[in-house]
Tab-separated table of C-alpha atoms in Angstrom:
chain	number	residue	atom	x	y	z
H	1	UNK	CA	42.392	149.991	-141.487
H	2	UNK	CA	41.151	149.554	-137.604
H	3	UNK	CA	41.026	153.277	-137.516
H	4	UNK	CA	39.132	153.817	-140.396
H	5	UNK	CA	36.373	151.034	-139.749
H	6	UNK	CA	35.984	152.365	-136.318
H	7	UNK	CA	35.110	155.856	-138.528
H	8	UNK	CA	32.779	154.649	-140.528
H	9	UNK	CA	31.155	152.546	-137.863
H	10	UNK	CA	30.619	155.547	-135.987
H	11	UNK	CA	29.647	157.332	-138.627
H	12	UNK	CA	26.448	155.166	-139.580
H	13	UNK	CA	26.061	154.962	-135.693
H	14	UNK	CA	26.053	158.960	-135.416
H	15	UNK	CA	23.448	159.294	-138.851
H	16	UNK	CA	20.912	156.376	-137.744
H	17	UNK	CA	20.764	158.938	-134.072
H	18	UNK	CA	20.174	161.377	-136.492
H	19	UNK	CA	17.162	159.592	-138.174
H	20	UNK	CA	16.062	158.779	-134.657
H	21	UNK	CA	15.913	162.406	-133.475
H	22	UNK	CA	13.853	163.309	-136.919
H	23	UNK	CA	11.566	160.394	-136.729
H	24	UNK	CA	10.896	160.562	-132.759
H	25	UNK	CA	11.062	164.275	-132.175
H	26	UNK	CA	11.223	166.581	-135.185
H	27	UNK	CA	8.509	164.127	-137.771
H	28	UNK	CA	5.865	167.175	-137.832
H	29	UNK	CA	8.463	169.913	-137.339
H	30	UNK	CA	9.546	172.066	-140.621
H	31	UNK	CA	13.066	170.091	-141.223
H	32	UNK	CA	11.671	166.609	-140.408
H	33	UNK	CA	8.721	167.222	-142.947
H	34	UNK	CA	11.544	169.015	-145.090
H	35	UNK	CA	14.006	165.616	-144.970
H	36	UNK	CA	11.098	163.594	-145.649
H	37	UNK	CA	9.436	166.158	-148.228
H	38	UNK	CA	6.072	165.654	-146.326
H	39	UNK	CA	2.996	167.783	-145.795
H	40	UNK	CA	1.457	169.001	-142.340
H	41	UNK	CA	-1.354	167.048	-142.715
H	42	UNK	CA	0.510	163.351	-143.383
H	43	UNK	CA	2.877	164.167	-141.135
H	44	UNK	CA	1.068	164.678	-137.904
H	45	UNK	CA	-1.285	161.553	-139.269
H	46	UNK	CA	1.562	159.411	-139.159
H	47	UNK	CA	3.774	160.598	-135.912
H	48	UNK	CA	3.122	157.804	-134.146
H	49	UNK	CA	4.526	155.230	-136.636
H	50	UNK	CA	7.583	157.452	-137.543
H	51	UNK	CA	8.541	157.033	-134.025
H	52	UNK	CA	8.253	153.751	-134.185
H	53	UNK	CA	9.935	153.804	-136.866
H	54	UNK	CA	12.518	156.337	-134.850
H	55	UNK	CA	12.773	153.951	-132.370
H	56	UNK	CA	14.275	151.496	-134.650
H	57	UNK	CA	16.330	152.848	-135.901
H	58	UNK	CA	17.475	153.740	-132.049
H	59	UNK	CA	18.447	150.045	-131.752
H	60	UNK	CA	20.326	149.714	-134.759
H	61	UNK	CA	22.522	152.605	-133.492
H	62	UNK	CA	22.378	151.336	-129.377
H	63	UNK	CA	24.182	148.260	-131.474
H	64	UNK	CA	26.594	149.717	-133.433
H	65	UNK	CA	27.973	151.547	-130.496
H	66	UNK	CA	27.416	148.561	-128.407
H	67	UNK	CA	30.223	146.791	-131.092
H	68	UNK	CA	32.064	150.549	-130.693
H	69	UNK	CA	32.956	150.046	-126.600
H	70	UNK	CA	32.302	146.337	-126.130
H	71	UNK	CA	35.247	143.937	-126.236
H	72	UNK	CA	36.424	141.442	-128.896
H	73	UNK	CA	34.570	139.056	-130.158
H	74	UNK	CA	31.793	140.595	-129.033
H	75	UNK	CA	32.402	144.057	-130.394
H	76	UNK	CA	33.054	142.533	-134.179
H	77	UNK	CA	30.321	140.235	-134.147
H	78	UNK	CA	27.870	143.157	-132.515
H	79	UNK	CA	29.475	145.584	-135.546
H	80	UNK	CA	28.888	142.841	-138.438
H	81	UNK	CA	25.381	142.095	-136.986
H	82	UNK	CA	23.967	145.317	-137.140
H	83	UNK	CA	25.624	146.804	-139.820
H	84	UNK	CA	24.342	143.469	-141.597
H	85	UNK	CA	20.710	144.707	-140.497
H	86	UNK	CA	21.027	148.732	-141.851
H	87	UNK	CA	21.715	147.492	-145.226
H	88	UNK	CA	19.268	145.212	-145.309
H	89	UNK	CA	16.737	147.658	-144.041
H	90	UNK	CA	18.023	150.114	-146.001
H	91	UNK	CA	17.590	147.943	-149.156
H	92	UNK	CA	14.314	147.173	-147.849
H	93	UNK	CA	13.418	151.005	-147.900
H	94	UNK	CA	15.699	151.986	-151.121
H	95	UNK	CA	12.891	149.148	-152.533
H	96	UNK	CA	10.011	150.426	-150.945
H	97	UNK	CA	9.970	154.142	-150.020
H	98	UNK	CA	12.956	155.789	-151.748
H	99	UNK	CA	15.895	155.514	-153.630
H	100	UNK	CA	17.626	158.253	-151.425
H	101	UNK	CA	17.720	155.433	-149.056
H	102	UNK	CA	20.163	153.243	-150.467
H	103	UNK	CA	22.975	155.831	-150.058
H	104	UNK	CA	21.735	157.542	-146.711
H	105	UNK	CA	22.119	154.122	-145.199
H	106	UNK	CA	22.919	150.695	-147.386
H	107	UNK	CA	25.875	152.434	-148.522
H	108	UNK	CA	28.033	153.837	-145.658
H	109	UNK	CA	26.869	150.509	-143.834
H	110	UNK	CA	28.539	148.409	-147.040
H	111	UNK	CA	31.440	150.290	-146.585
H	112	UNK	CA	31.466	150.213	-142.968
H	113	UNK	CA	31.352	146.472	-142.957
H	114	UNK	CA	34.206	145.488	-145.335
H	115	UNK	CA	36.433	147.505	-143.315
H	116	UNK	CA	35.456	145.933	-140.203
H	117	UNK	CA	36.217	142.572	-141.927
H	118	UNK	CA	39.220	144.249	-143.987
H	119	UNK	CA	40.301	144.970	-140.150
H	120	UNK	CA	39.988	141.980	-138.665
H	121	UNK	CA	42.047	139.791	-141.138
């Protein structure tokens, strides 16, 4: 079960870097506008708040590798906290912006948290 949270950790880690690189660096290239099904126009309007919005999203996955390499109880506490925060951002954006949302992020992060619990007891 260890194994297997420490998978799915990483892989919400390894897909909020991937948001990061589309908000912070690719937002007003053809795949960012493609992911986020913008146009030209809106996208170079709003750069500057999809990387801030990148740059979020940078923390949440700084934390989740944080809980990856850091020791116990540190490394379970930084894994709940932050995988605690995707889902409720990503229900916050499922709500908000689009469904898609809820099983880009909310989804692996729900999973990735009950095995890090699952592993722990």
């Amino acid at each position: 079960m260890s194994l297997l949270a420490v998978l799915f950790v990483g892989l919400v880690a390894a897909i909020h870097v991937y948001i990061v690189v589309l908000e912070m660096f690719l937002w007003t290239k053809p795949l960012g506008m493609k992911v986020f099904k913008t146009e030209p126009a809106f996208a170079a309007q709003s750069a500057t708040l999809a990387a801030n919005q990148g740059l979020y999203n940078g923390f949440l996955a700084a934390g989740l590798i944080w809980g990856l390499v850091a020791a116990e109880p540190v490394a379970f506490q930084a894994k709940v906290f932050f995988l605690a925060c995707v889902m409720i951002a990503g229900l916050y954006g499922a709500a908000t912006v689009s469904r898609r949302i809820l099983f880009v992020q909310t989804v692996p992060a729900t999973i990735a948290l009950a095995l890090v619990v699952l592993a722990r007891a």
